[in-house]
Coordinates of C-alpha atoms in Angstrom, one line a residue:
Chain C
M20 CA 10.1 -28.0 -7.9
L21 CA 9.0 -24.8 -9.8
K22 CA 10.8 -24.1 -13.0
I23 CA 10.3 -21.3 -15.4
E24 CA 12.1 -22.0 -18.6
D25 CA 12.8 -19.1 -20.9
V26 CA 9.3 -17.7 -20.8
T27 CA 8.2 -14.7 -22.8
F28 CA 4.6 -13.6 -22.4
R29 CA 2.6 -10.9 -24.1
Y30 CA -0.9 -10.1 -23.0
E31 CA -3.5 -10.0 -25.8
G32 CA -3.9 -6.4 -27.0
S33 CA -0.6 -5.3 -25.6
K34 CA 2.3 -4.5 -27.9
R35 CA 5.1 -5.2 -25.6
P36 CA 5.8 -8.5 -23.7
A37 CA 5.1 -8.4 -20.0
L38 CA 7.9 -10.9 -19.4
S39 CA 10.9 -11.5 -21.7
E40 CA 13.1 -14.6 -21.6
V41 CA 12.6 -15.3 -17.9
S42 CA 14.2 -18.3 -16.4
L43 CA 13.9 -19.1 -12.7
E44 CA 14.1 -22.2 -10.6
I45 CA 12.5 -22.2 -7.1
N46 CA 13.3 -25.0 -4.7
R47 CA 11.3 -26.4 -1.8
G48 CA 11.6 -24.5 1.4
E49 CA 12.7 -21.2 -0.2
F50 CA 11.4 -17.8 0.8
L51 CA 11.6 -15.9 -2.5
L52 CA 11.1 -12.1 -2.5
I53 CA 10.2 -10.5 -5.8
A54 CA 10.9 -6.8 -6.0
G55 CA 10.4 -4.4 -8.8
L56 CA 8.4 -1.3 -9.6
S57 CA 4.7 -1.4 -10.5
G58 CA 4.3 -2.7 -14.0
S59 CA 7.6 -4.4 -14.1
G60 CA 6.1 -7.9 -14.5
K61 CA 5.9 -9.2 -10.9
S62 CA 2.2 -10.2 -11.1
T63 CA 2.7 -11.8 -14.5
L64 CA 5.4 -13.9 -13.1
L65 CA 3.2 -15.0 -10.2
R66 CA 0.3 -15.8 -12.6
L67 CA 2.6 -18.2 -14.5
L68 CA 3.3 -20.2 -11.4
N69 CA -0.2 -21.5 -10.8
G70 CA -1.3 -21.6 -14.4
L71 CA -3.5 -18.5 -14.4
I72 CA -1.3 -17.8 -17.4
P73 CA -1.9 -19.2 -19.9
H74 CA -5.3 -20.7 -18.7
F75 CA -7.1 -17.5 -17.8
Y76 CA -5.1 -14.7 -19.2
R77 CA -4.9 -14.7 -23.0
G78 CA -1.8 -13.9 -24.8
E79 CA 1.2 -15.3 -26.6
M80 CA 3.5 -17.4 -24.6
K81 CA 6.9 -18.9 -25.4
G82 CA 8.9 -21.2 -23.2
R83 CA 7.3 -23.3 -20.4
V84 CA 6.6 -23.6 -16.7
L85 CA 7.0 -26.8 -14.9
V86 CA 5.4 -27.5 -11.5
D87 CA 6.9 -30.7 -10.1
G88 CA 7.9 -31.7 -13.6
V89 CA 4.4 -31.1 -15.0
D90 CA 4.0 -28.5 -17.7
T91 CA 1.3 -26.0 -16.5
R92 CA -0.3 -26.0 -20.0
E93 CA -1.0 -29.7 -19.5
A94 CA -2.5 -29.3 -16.0
S95 CA -5.8 -27.6 -15.0
V96 CA -5.8 -24.6 -12.7
A97 CA -7.7 -26.7 -10.2
Q98 CA -5.0 -29.3 -10.1
L99 CA -2.3 -26.6 -9.9
S100 CA -4.1 -24.9 -7.1
R101 CA -3.5 -27.9 -4.8
K102 CA 0.3 -27.4 -5.4
V103 CA 0.5 -23.6 -5.7
G104 CA -1.9 -21.4 -3.6
L105 CA -2.2 -17.8 -4.7
V106 CA -3.2 -14.9 -2.4
F107 CA -4.2 -11.7 -4.1
Q108 CA -3.3 -8.1 -3.3
N109 CA -6.8 -7.1 -2.2
P110 CA -8.4 -9.6 0.2
D111 CA -11.8 -8.2 -0.7
N112 CA -11.4 -9.8 -4.1
Q113 CA -10.7 -13.1 -2.6
I114 CA -13.2 -13.4 0.2
V115 CA -16.5 -14.9 -1.1
T116 CA -18.5 -16.0 2.0
L117 CA -19.9 -14.3 5.1
R118 CA -18.2 -16.1 7.9
V119 CA -14.6 -16.8 8.6
D120 CA -14.9 -20.6 9.1
R121 CA -17.1 -20.9 6.0
E122 CA -14.6 -18.9 4.0
I123 CA -11.9 -21.4 4.9
A124 CA -14.2 -24.3 4.3
F125 CA -15.1 -23.1 0.8
G126 CA -12.1 -24.3 -1.1
L127 CA -12.0 -27.6 0.9
E128 CA -15.6 -28.3 0.0
N129 CA -14.7 -27.8 -3.6
L130 CA -12.0 -30.4 -3.2
G131 CA -14.7 -32.8 -2.0
L132 CA -13.1 -33.5 1.4
P133 CA -15.2 -35.1 4.2
R134 CA -16.7 -32.9 6.9
E135 CA -14.3 -34.1 9.7
E136 CA -11.3 -33.4 7.6
I137 CA -12.6 -29.9 6.8
I138 CA -13.1 -29.1 10.4
E139 CA -9.7 -30.4 11.3
R140 CA -8.0 -28.3 8.7
I141 CA -9.9 -25.2 9.7
D142 CA -8.8 -25.7 13.3
E143 CA -5.2 -26.2 12.1
V144 CA -4.9 -23.1 10.0
L145 CA -6.6 -20.8 12.4
K146 CA -4.2 -21.9 15.1
K147 CA -1.2 -21.7 12.8
L148 CA -2.0 -18.0 12.0
G149 CA -3.1 -17.2 15.5
I150 CA -6.6 -16.1 14.5
E151 CA -8.7 -18.7 16.4
H152 CA -10.8 -15.8 17.8
L153 CA -11.9 -14.9 14.3
R154 CA -13.5 -18.3 13.6
K155 CA -17.2 -17.3 13.9
R156 CA -16.8 -13.7 12.9
S157 CA -18.5 -12.1 9.9
T158 CA -16.0 -11.6 7.1
A159 CA -17.6 -8.2 6.5
E160 CA -16.6 -6.8 9.9
L161 CA -12.9 -7.8 9.7
S162 CA -10.2 -5.2 9.4
G163 CA -8.0 -5.2 6.3
G164 CA -5.2 -7.1 8.1
E165 CA -7.6 -9.7 9.5
K166 CA -9.1 -10.2 6.0
Q167 CA -5.7 -10.8 4.5
L168 CA -5.0 -13.3 7.3
V169 CA -8.2 -15.1 6.5
A170 CA -7.4 -15.1 2.8
I171 CA -4.0 -16.7 3.6
A172 CA -5.7 -19.2 5.9
S173 CA -8.1 -20.3 3.2
V174 CA -5.2 -20.9 0.8
L175 CA -3.2 -22.7 3.4
A176 CA -6.1 -25.0 4.3
M177 CA -5.7 -26.5 0.8
R178 CA -2.2 -27.5 2.0
P179 CA -0.4 -26.3 -1.1
D180 CA 3.4 -26.9 -1.3
V181 CA 3.9 -23.3 -2.3
I182 CA 2.1 -20.2 -1.2
V183 CA 2.4 -17.3 -3.6
L184 CA 1.4 -13.8 -2.6
D185 CA 1.0 -10.7 -4.8
E186 CA 1.7 -7.6 -2.7
P187 CA -0.2 -8.9 0.3
T188 CA 0.4 -5.8 2.4
S189 CA -0.3 -3.1 -0.2
E190 CA -3.7 -2.2 1.3
L191 CA -2.7 -2.6 4.9
D192 CA -1.5 -0.4 7.7
P193 CA 2.1 -0.9 8.9
F194 CA 1.2 -2.9 12.0
S195 CA -1.0 -5.4 10.0
S196 CA 1.7 -5.5 7.3
A197 CA 4.4 -6.5 9.9
R198 CA 2.1 -9.2 11.2
I199 CA 1.7 -10.7 7.7
A200 CA 5.4 -10.7 7.2
K201 CA 5.9 -12.4 10.5
V202 CA 3.2 -15.1 9.8
L203 CA 4.9 -15.8 6.4
G204 CA 8.3 -16.1 8.1
N205 CA 6.8 -18.6 10.5
L206 CA 5.1 -20.7 7.8
N207 CA 8.4 -20.8 5.9
R208 CA 10.2 -22.1 9.0
E209 CA 7.6 -24.8 9.1
G210 CA 8.5 -25.9 5.6
V211 CA 6.1 -24.0 3.4
T212 CA 7.7 -22.5 0.3
V213 CA 6.8 -18.8 0.2
I214 CA 7.0 -16.6 -2.9
V215 CA 6.0 -13.0 -2.4
A216 CA 6.0 -9.9 -4.6
E217 CA 6.3 -6.9 -2.4
H218 CA 7.3 -3.2 -2.2
R219 CA 7.8 -3.4 1.5
L220 CA 11.4 -4.6 1.5
D221 CA 11.9 -3.4 5.1
L222 CA 9.5 -6.1 6.2
F223 CA 10.2 -8.9 3.8
A224 CA 13.9 -8.8 3.0
P225 CA 14.8 -10.0 6.5
K226 CA 12.6 -13.1 6.1
A227 CA 13.7 -13.9 2.5
S228 CA 16.3 -16.5 1.6
R229 CA 16.5 -15.2 -2.0
M230 CA 15.5 -12.1 -3.8
I231 CA 15.0 -11.2 -7.4
V232 CA 14.5 -7.8 -9.0
I233 CA 12.4 -7.5 -12.1
S234 CA 12.5 -4.6 -14.4
N235 CA 10.7 -4.2 -17.8
G236 CA 9.8 -7.9 -17.8
R237 CA 13.3 -9.2 -17.1
I238 CA 15.0 -10.6 -14.0
V239 CA 17.8 -8.1 -13.6
R240 CA 19.2 -9.1 -10.2
E241 CA 19.2 -12.2 -8.2
G242 CA 20.8 -13.2 -4.9
H243 CA 20.5 -13.1 -1.1
P244 CA 18.8 -9.9 0.0
R245 CA 21.8 -9.0 2.1
E246 CA 24.0 -9.3 -0.8
L247 CA 21.7 -7.4 -3.3
L248 CA 20.7 -4.6 -0.9
Y249 CA 24.3 -3.8 0.2
R250 CA 25.8 -3.8 -3.3
G251 CA 25.7 0.0 -3.1
D252 CA 27.2 0.8 -6.5
I253 CA 24.6 -1.1 -8.4
S254 CA 21.2 0.5 -9.1
L255 CA 18.4 -1.8 -8.2
H256 CA 16.3 -0.5 -11.2
G257 CA 14.3 1.9 -9.2
V258 CA 13.9 -0.4 -6.2
R259 CA 15.1 1.4 -3.1
P260 CA 16.9 -0.4 -0.3
P261 CA 14.9 -0.2 2.9
S262 CA 15.7 2.5 5.5
V263 CA 17.7 0.1 7.7
V264 CA 20.2 -0.2 4.9
K265 CA 20.5 3.6 4.6
L266 CA 20.9 3.9 8.3
A267 CA 23.6 1.1 8.4
R268 CA 25.5 3.2 5.8
K269 CA 25.0 6.4 7.8
Y270 CA 26.3 4.8 11.0
G271 CA 29.1 2.9 9.3
V272 CA 28.0 -0.7 10.1
V273 CA 27.7 -1.9 6.5
E274 CA 29.9 -5.0 7.2
A275 CA 27.2 -6.4 9.5
R276 CA 24.7 -6.0 6.6
P277 CA 21.6 -5.7 8.8
L278 CA 18.2 -5.9 7.2
A279 CA 15.9 -5.8 10.3
V280 CA 15.9 -2.9 12.8
G281 CA 16.9 -5.4 15.5
E282 CA 20.0 -6.5 13.6
L283 CA 20.9 -2.8 13.0
I284 CA 20.7 -2.1 16.7
V285 CA 22.8 -5.1 17.6
A286 CA 25.4 -4.0 15.0
L287 CA 25.4 -0.5 16.3
R288 CA 25.8 -1.5 20.0
R289 CA 28.7 -3.7 19.0
G290 CA 30.2 -0.9 17.0
V291 CA 29.8 1.5 19.9
R292 CA 31.4 -1.0 22.3
I293 CA 34.4 -1.5 20.0
D294 CA 34.9 2.3 19.6
R295 CA 35.0 2.7 23.4
S296 CA 37.5 0.0 24.1
Chain H
M20 CA -7.0 29.4 6.0
I21 CA -9.0 26.5 7.2
E22 CA -10.2 26.7 10.8
V23 CA -11.6 23.6 12.5
D24 CA -13.2 25.0 15.6
G25 CA -14.3 22.7 18.4
V26 CA -15.8 20.0 16.1
T27 CA -17.5 16.9 17.4
F28 CA -19.0 14.6 14.9
R29 CA -21.0 11.3 15.2
Y30 CA -22.1 9.4 12.1
E31 CA -25.7 8.5 12.0
G32 CA -26.2 5.0 13.4
S33 CA -23.0 5.0 15.3
G34 CA -22.7 5.0 19.1
V35 CA -19.4 6.8 19.3
N36 CA -18.1 10.2 18.2
A37 CA -15.8 9.9 15.2
L38 CA -14.3 13.3 16.2
R39 CA -14.3 14.9 19.6
D40 CA -13.8 18.6 20.2
V41 CA -11.2 18.9 17.5
S42 CA -9.7 22.3 16.8
L43 CA -6.9 23.1 14.4
E44 CA -5.8 25.6 11.8
L45 CA -4.4 24.9 8.4
E46 CA -2.6 27.6 6.3
R47 CA -1.5 27.9 2.7
G48 CA 2.0 27.1 1.8
K49 CA 2.4 24.3 4.3
I50 CA 2.3 20.5 4.4
Y51 CA 0.4 19.0 7.2
G52 CA 0.6 15.3 8.2
I53 CA -2.4 13.7 10.0
V54 CA -1.5 10.4 11.5
G55 CA -3.2 7.9 13.8
P56 CA -4.3 4.3 14.0
N57 CA -7.2 2.8 12.1
G58 CA -10.5 4.3 13.2
S59 CA -8.9 7.3 14.9
G60 CA -10.9 9.8 12.9
K61 CA -8.4 10.8 10.2
S62 CA -10.6 10.3 7.2
T63 CA -13.5 12.0 9.0
L64 CA -11.3 15.0 9.6
L65 CA -10.6 15.2 5.8
R66 CA -14.3 15.0 4.9
L67 CA -14.9 17.9 7.2
L68 CA -12.4 20.1 5.3
N69 CA -14.3 20.1 2.0
G70 CA -17.8 20.0 3.4
L71 CA -18.5 16.3 2.6
I72 CA -19.4 16.4 6.3
P73 CA -22.0 17.6 7.0
H74 CA -23.3 17.9 3.4
F75 CA -23.1 14.2 2.4
Y76 CA -22.5 12.2 5.5
R77 CA -25.3 12.3 7.9
G78 CA -24.8 12.6 11.6
E79 CA -24.6 15.0 14.4
M80 CA -22.1 17.8 14.3
K81 CA -21.1 20.4 16.9
G82 CA -18.6 23.2 16.4
R83 CA -17.8 24.6 13.0
V84 CA -15.3 24.6 10.1
L85 CA -14.4 27.9 8.4
V86 CA -12.7 27.9 5.0
D87 CA -11.4 31.4 4.4
G88 CA -13.9 32.6 6.9
V89 CA -16.9 30.9 5.3
D90 CA -18.7 28.3 7.4
T91 CA -18.8 25.0 5.4
R92 CA -22.4 24.6 6.3
E93 CA -23.3 27.7 4.5
A94 CA -21.3 26.9 1.3
S95 CA -22.1 24.2 -1.3
V96 CA -19.7 21.3 -1.8
A97 CA -19.2 22.7 -5.4
Q98 CA -18.2 26.1 -4.1
L99 CA -15.9 24.4 -1.5
S100 CA -14.3 22.2 -4.1
R101 CA -12.5 25.3 -5.5
K102 CA -11.0 25.9 -2.1
V103 CA -10.4 22.4 -0.9
G104 CA -9.8 19.4 -3.1
L105 CA -10.0 15.9 -1.6
V106 CA -8.2 12.9 -3.1
F107 CA -9.7 9.7 -1.9
Q108 CA -7.7 6.6 -1.0
N109 CA -8.8 4.6 -4.0
P110 CA -10.1 7.2 -6.5
E111 CA -9.1 5.0 -9.4
H112 CA -12.2 3.0 -8.6
M113 CA -14.0 6.0 -10.0
F114 CA -12.3 6.5 -13.4
F115 CA -14.8 6.4 -16.2
S116 CA -13.5 8.4 -19.1
E117 CA -11.8 7.1 -22.2
T118 CA -8.8 9.2 -22.0
V119 CA -6.6 10.7 -19.2
Y120 CA -7.4 14.2 -20.6
E121 CA -11.1 13.7 -20.4
E122 CA -10.9 12.3 -16.9
V123 CA -9.1 15.4 -15.7
S124 CA -11.5 17.7 -17.6
F125 CA -14.5 16.3 -15.8
G126 CA -14.1 18.1 -12.5
P127 CA -13.6 21.6 -14.0
K128 CA -16.5 21.1 -16.4
S129 CA -18.8 20.0 -13.6
I130 CA -18.1 23.1 -11.5
G131 CA -18.7 25.3 -14.5
M132 CA -15.3 26.6 -15.5
D133 CA -15.3 28.3 -18.9
P134 CA -13.7 26.3 -21.7
E135 CA -10.6 28.4 -22.0
E136 CA -9.9 28.1 -18.3
I137 CA -10.6 24.3 -18.5
R138 CA -8.0 23.8 -21.2
E139 CA -5.5 25.8 -19.2
S140 CA -6.1 24.1 -15.9
V141 CA -6.2 20.6 -17.3
K142 CA -2.9 21.1 -19.0
W143 CA -1.4 22.6 -15.9
A144 CA -2.7 19.8 -13.7
L145 CA -1.4 17.1 -16.0
E146 CA 2.0 18.7 -16.3
E147 CA 2.1 19.2 -12.5
V148 CA 1.8 15.4 -12.0
G149 CA 3.9 14.5 -15.1
L150 CA 1.1 12.9 -17.1
W151 CA 0.8 15.4 -20.0
E152 CA 2.5 13.1 -22.4
L153 CA 0.0 10.3 -21.5
R154 CA -3.1 12.4 -22.0
E155 CA -4.5 10.4 -24.9
R156 CA -4.1 7.1 -23.0
S157 CA -6.9 5.2 -21.3
P158 CA -6.9 5.7 -17.5
W159 CA -7.0 1.9 -17.2
S160 CA -3.8 1.4 -19.2
L161 CA -1.8 3.3 -16.6
S162 CA 0.4 1.8 -13.9
G163 CA -0.7 2.0 -10.2
G164 CA 1.6 5.0 -9.6
E165 CA 0.3 6.8 -12.7
M166 CA -3.3 6.2 -11.7
K167 CA -2.6 7.7 -8.3
R168 CA -1.1 10.8 -10.0
L169 CA -4.0 11.0 -12.3
S170 CA -6.4 11.0 -9.4
I171 CA -4.4 13.9 -7.9
A172 CA -4.6 15.8 -11.3
C173 CA -8.4 15.3 -11.4
I174 CA -8.6 17.3 -8.2
L175 CA -5.8 19.8 -9.1
S176 CA -7.6 20.7 -12.3
M177 CA -10.3 22.4 -10.2
K178 CA -7.6 24.7 -8.9
P179 CA -8.2 24.2 -5.2
E180 CA -6.1 26.1 -2.8
F181 CA -5.9 23.3 -0.4
L182 CA -5.2 19.7 -1.4
A183 CA -6.3 17.0 1.1
V184 CA -5.1 13.5 0.3
D185 CA -6.1 10.2 2.0
E186 CA -3.3 7.6 2.3
P187 CA -1.5 8.5 -1.0
T188 CA 1.3 5.9 -0.6
I189 CA -0.8 2.8 -0.1
G190 CA 0.2 0.2 -2.7
Q191 CA 2.7 2.5 -4.3
D192 CA 6.3 1.6 -5.2
S193 CA 9.3 3.5 -4.1
L194 CA 9.6 5.5 -7.3
S195 CA 5.9 6.5 -7.2
K196 CA 6.3 7.5 -3.5
E197 CA 9.2 9.8 -4.5
S198 CA 7.3 11.4 -7.3
L199 CA 4.3 12.0 -4.9
S200 CA 6.7 13.7 -2.5
Q201 CA 7.9 16.0 -5.3
I202 CA 4.4 16.8 -6.3
F203 CA 3.4 17.8 -2.8
K204 CA 6.5 19.8 -2.2
R205 CA 5.9 21.7 -5.4
M206 CA 2.3 22.4 -4.3
R207 CA 3.6 23.8 -1.1
G208 CA 6.1 25.9 -3.0
E209 CA 3.3 27.3 -5.1
G210 CA 1.5 28.4 -2.0
K211 CA -1.1 25.7 -1.7
G212 CA -1.9 24.0 1.6
V213 CA -1.4 20.2 1.5
V214 CA -3.0 18.0 4.1
I215 CA -2.0 14.4 4.1
V216 CA -3.5 11.5 6.0
T217 CA -1.1 8.6 6.2
H218 CA 0.1 5.5 8.1
D219 CA 3.4 5.7 6.4
L220 CA 5.5 7.7 8.8
E221 CA 8.7 6.6 7.0
W222 CA 7.5 8.4 3.9
L223 CA 6.0 11.3 5.7
D224 CA 9.4 11.9 7.5
E225 CA 11.1 12.0 4.1
L226 CA 8.5 14.4 2.7
G227 CA 9.1 16.8 5.6
P228 CA 5.8 18.2 6.7
D229 CA 5.6 21.5 8.6
V230 CA 3.2 20.2 11.2
V231 CA 2.0 16.7 12.3
F232 CA -1.2 16.0 14.1
V233 CA -1.6 12.7 16.0
L234 CA -5.2 11.5 16.3
R235 CA -6.6 8.8 18.5
Y236 CA -10.2 8.0 19.3
G237 CA -11.2 11.2 17.5
V238 CA -9.0 13.5 19.6
V239 CA -5.9 15.3 18.5
I240 CA -3.6 14.0 21.2
S241 CA -0.5 15.7 20.0
R242 CA 0.7 18.2 17.4
G243 CA 4.0 19.7 16.5
G244 CA 6.9 19.7 14.1
P245 CA 7.9 16.4 12.6
R246 CA 11.1 16.1 14.8
E247 CA 9.2 16.7 18.0
I248 CA 6.4 14.2 17.1
F249 CA 8.5 11.5 15.5
S250 CA 11.1 11.4 18.3
D251 CA 8.4 10.7 20.8
I252 CA 8.7 7.0 20.1
R253 CA 6.6 5.9 23.1
N254 CA 3.7 8.2 22.2
L255 CA 3.6 6.9 18.6
A256 CA 4.0 3.2 19.5
T257 CA 1.3 3.3 22.2
N258 CA -1.0 4.8 19.6
G259 CA -0.6 2.1 17.1
L260 CA 2.0 3.9 14.9
I261 CA 5.4 2.7 13.7
P262 CA 7.9 5.6 14.0
P263 CA 10.3 6.3 11.2
Y264 CA 13.2 3.8 11.6
R265 CA 15.8 6.5 12.1
Y266 CA 14.0 7.8 15.2
I267 CA 13.7 4.2 16.5
V268 CA 17.4 3.8 16.1
D269 CA 18.2 7.1 17.6
S270 CA 16.1 6.4 20.7
L271 CA 17.5 2.9 21.2
L272 CA 21.0 4.2 20.9
E273 CA 20.3 6.8 23.6
V274 CA 18.8 4.2 25.9
G275 CA 21.6 1.7 25.2

């Protein structure tokens, strides 16, 4: 459904391309985790998917991006936003109104939906994300984690096929971060395609169905996170496997390839039992 | 040495005390971790160390803070900045110079260092964080990790003896986190005191602080070496903190 075909992109004023010869196909229902150091090209890749590149960011682009067969250069960002919803790193940059329900209504009003439908969709997304209690709250008094959930809610309310998130937890504390990862995992199970660029592999690798690593504007690794993170001999271009992987190595349960703490514990308990028998 | 002696502080307009009867001592040549849930008073404690409280933030303060024996109320923030440098969570919001070099020179100039000393300390600070080669670049052209290191250099260039840093790893990738660890360890090795407020216990554990303080509701509820603090899983979890994974695993294995 999303297809990046041999794209090279250089921002205006920059000497080096931010992405070089990138090809990637993303299918419906996937949970794609994009890893890579800061400045590796993760955000640029995400901007391609909803047409922010080349519509808003100037530069020189080769290759093409297809969303459901439509070249993003031939569609407007408004059209694309109904297919691909983008959540930014810092929710403060995304939130524009003073109350949570109005915030979620904002995009829907711009789509010209009738009032009843708007109310229905607000109910639906608040419930889906488990934040019904925030409905009438002032957006100014929300915590960072709550703000990010509201930002996700307002994108989801547009019912995009794909939700794209650029480091959604980078400004959040660990508990709020874990909650965002959980919410995205649930959405994905319900059929939403999730694409997320993140440094917190410990939280997102267990949810992802596929992972790519970007380095210097190129996709350098691709595969299931279990496969990539346990291929010990290969450098992940500065991306460090999460602690669970290190602990699995330390305790010798690499065969189980756990990614979540729970999986590690299960593997360890089994290991212990086998040793004793 | 910094002595926080029985400090209670309430921000003007707030109904609750941000800190309640906090006492602790911070020495040179050590790394301190300050951890706690949102709103526990961590940032307030940092502001106390370099005199931003009570000089800039209004409120009601009891107790006192002594920096090398001098009460922070009796010293100016400019004087204190040569003793205690504070790196904010998002200092990159404040960059305004055209080059990295100028940005780092700003602090020393504004506290009246002489030109020779400025040149020396700017070079030292930039080398310390590995940005000397990028000194002619615009701060805005730097990566997130480089910006974070630049913000540390801006404080280091004033040659403080204590470095207090608010959430340094937020939004940083793994490589940047490692280089931050190296910078802080080197500071400690050079005899500076490093005070770090963080939610990121996984990283703090790898950094290896000498002492960890746990704050909640403005009170220091526990303090000790990292092993002692981190292995008390229950204490951390009930206080809104996620313990480093290796301690979670250890404790679950013991129970199992």
